[in-house]
PDB file of C-alpha atoms in Angstrom:
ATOM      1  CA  UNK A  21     -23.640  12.825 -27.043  1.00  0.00           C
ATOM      2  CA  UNK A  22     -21.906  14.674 -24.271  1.00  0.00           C
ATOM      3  CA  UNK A  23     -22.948  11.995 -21.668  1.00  0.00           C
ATOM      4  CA  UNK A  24     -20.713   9.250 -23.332  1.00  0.00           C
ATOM      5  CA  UNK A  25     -17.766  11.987 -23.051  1.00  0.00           C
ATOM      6  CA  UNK A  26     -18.287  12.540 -19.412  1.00  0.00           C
ATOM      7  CA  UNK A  27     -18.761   9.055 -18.564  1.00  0.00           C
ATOM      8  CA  UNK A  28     -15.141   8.237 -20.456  1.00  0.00           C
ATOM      9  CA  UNK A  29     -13.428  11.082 -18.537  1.00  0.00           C
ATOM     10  CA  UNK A  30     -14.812  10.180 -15.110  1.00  0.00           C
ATOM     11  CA  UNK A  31     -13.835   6.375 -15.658  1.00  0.00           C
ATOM     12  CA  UNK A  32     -10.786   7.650 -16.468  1.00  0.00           C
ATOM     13  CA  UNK A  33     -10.240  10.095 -13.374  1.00  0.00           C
ATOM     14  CA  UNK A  34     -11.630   6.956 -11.186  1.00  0.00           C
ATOM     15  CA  UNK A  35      -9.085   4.717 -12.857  1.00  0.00           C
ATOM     16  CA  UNK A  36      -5.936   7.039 -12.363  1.00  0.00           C
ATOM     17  CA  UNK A  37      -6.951   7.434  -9.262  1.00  0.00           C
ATOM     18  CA  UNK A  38      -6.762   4.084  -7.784  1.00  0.00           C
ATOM     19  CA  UNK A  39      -3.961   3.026  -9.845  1.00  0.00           C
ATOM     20  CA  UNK A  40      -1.749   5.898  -8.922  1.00  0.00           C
ATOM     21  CA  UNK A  41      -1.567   4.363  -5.325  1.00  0.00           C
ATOM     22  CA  UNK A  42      -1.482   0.724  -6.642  1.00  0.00           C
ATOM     23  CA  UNK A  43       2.417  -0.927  -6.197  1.00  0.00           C
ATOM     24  CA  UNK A  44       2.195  -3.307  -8.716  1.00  0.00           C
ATOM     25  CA  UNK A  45       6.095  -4.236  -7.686  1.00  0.00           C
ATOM     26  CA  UNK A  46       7.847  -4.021  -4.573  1.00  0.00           C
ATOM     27  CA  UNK A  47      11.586  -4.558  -4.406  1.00  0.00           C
ATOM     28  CA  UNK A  48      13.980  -4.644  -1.481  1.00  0.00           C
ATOM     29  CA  UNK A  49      17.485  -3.686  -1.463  1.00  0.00           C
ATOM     30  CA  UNK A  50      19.107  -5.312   1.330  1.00  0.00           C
ATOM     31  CA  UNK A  51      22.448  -3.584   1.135  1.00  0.00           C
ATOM     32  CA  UNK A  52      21.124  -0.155   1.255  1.00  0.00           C
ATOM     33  CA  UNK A  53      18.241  -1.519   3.471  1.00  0.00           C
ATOM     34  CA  UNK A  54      15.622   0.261   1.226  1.00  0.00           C
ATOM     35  CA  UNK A  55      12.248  -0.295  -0.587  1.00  0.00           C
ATOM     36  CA  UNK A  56      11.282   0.763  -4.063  1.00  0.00           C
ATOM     37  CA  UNK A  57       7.850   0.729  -5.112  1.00  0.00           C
ATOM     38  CA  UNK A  58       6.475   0.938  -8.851  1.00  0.00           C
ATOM     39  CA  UNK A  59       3.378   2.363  -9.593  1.00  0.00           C
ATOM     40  CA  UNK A  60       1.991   4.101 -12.986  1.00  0.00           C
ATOM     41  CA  UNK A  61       1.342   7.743 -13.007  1.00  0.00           C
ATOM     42  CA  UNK A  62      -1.961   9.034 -15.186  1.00  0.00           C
ATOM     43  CA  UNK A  63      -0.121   8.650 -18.558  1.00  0.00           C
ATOM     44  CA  UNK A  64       0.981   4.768 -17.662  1.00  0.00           C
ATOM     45  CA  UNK A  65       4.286   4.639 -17.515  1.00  0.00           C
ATOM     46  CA  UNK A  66       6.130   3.776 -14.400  1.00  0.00           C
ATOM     47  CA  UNK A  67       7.192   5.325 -11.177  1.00  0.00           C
ATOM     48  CA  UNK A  68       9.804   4.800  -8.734  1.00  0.00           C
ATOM     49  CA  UNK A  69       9.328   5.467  -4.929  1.00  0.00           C
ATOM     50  CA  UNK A  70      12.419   4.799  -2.996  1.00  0.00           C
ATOM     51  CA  UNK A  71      11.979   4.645   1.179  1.00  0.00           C
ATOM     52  CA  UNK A  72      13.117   3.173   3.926  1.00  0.00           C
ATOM     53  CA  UNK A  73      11.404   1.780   6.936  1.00  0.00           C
ATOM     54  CA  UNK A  74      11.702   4.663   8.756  1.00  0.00           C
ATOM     55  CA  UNK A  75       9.668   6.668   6.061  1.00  0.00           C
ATOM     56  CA  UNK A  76       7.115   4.308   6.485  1.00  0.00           C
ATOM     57  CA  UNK A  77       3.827   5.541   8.470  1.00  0.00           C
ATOM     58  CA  UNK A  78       0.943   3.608   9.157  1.00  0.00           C
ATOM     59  CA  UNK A  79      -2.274   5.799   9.168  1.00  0.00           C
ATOM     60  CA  UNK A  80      -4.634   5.002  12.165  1.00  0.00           C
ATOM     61  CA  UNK A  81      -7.650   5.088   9.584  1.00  0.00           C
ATOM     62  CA  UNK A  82      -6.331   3.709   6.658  1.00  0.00           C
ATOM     63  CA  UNK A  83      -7.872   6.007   3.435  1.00  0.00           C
ATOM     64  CA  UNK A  84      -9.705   3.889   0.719  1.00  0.00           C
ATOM     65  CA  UNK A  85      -7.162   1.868  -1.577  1.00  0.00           C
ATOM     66  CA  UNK A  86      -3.941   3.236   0.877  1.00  0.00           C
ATOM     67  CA  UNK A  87      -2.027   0.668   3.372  1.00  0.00           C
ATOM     68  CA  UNK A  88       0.569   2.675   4.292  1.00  0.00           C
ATOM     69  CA  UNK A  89       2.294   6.129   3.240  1.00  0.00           C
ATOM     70  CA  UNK A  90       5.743   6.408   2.184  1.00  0.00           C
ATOM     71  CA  UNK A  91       7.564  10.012   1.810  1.00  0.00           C
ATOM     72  CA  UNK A  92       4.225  11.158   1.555  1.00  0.00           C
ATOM     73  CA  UNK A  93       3.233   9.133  -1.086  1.00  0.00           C
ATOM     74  CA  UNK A  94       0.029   7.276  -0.186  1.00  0.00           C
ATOM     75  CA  UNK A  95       0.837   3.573  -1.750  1.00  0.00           C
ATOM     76  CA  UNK A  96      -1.930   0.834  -1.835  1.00  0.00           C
ATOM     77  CA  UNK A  97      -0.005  -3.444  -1.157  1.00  0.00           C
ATOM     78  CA  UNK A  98      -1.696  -6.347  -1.375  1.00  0.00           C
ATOM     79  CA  UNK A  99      -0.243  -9.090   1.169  1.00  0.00           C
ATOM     80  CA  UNK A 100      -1.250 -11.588  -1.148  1.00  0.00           C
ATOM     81  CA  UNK A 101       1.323 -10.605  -3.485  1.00  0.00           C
ATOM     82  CA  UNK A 102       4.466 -11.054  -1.163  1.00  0.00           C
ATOM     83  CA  UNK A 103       6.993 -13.830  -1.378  1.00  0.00           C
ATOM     84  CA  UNK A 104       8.027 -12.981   2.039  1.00  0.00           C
ATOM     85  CA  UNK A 105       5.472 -11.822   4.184  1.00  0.00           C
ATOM     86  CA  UNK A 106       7.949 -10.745   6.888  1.00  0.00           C
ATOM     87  CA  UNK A 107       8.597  -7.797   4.597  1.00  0.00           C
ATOM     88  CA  UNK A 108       4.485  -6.671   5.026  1.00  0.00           C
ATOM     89  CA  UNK A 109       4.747  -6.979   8.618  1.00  0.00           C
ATOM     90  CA  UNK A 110       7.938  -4.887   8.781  1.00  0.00           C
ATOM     91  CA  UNK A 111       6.231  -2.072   6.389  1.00  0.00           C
ATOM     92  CA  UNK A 112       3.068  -2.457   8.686  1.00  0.00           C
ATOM     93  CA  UNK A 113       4.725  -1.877  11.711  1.00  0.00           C
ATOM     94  CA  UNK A 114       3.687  -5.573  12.901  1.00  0.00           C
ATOM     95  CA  UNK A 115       7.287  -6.901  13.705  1.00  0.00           C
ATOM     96  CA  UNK A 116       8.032  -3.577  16.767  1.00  0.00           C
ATOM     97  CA  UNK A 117       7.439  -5.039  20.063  1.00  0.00           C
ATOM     98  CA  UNK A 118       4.713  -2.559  21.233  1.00  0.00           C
ATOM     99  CA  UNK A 119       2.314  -4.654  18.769  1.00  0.00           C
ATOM    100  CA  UNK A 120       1.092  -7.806  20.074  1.00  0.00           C
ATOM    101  CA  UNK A 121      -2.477 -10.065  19.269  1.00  0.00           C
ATOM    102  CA  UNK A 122      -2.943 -10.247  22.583  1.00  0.00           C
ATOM    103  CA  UNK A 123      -3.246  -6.716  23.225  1.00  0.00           C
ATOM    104  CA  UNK A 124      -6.146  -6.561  20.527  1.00  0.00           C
ATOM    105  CA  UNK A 125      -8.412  -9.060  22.517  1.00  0.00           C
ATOM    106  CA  UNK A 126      -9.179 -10.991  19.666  1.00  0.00           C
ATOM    107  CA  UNK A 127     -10.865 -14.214  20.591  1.00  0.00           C
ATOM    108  CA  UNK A 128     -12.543 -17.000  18.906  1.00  0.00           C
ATOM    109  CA  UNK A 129     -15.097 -17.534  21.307  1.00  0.00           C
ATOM    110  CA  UNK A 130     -18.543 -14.957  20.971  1.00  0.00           C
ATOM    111  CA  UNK A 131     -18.593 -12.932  24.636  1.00  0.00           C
ATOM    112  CA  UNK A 132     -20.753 -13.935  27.371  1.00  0.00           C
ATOM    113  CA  UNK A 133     -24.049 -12.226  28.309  1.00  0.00           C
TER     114      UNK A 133
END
């Protein structure tokens, strides 16, 4: 009987876990020039996170189910889910000049031996 129990509260742990992160919307004020995310805390009701690009940061080794942290809040995006993808690449940090493709040697062709 207590098996059942345990397997409810750790599904439930799992599933608060993940979703805590998960921005299910993403709006952008353009006056202000700020982002507010909306996520659900453990008892499902909404959350507002309110940043700017500047509180953005972009960890090296992303964590599992986090793209980026903002104001310390680790937030999981799915670029699928943009209207504009311009707004991804600004969070991501792919629009500053010091990131370029060709800097990451990416080619279509397998090396030679």
């Amino acid at each position: 009987r207590s098996f059942p129990v345990f397997l409810h509260l750790c599904n439930s742990s799992l599933n608060s876990f993940i979703s805590k992160k998960y921005v299910t919307k993403l709006y952008y004020n353009q006056v202000e020039d700020k982002y507010t995310a909306v996520v659900y805390n453990i008892l499902i009701r909404p959350k507002k996170i309110e940043f700017k690009l500047s509180d953005v940061k972009v960890p090296d080794i992303p964590g599992m189910f986090t793209t980026f942290k903002a104001k310390n809040h680790a937030l999981f995006v799915d670029l699928d889910q943009f209207r504009d993808p311009a707004h991804f690449e600004k969070l991501m940090g792919c629009d500053k000049d010091s990131f370029s493709l060709e800097d990451q040697h990416i080619s279509s062709k397998p090396p030679k031996h």
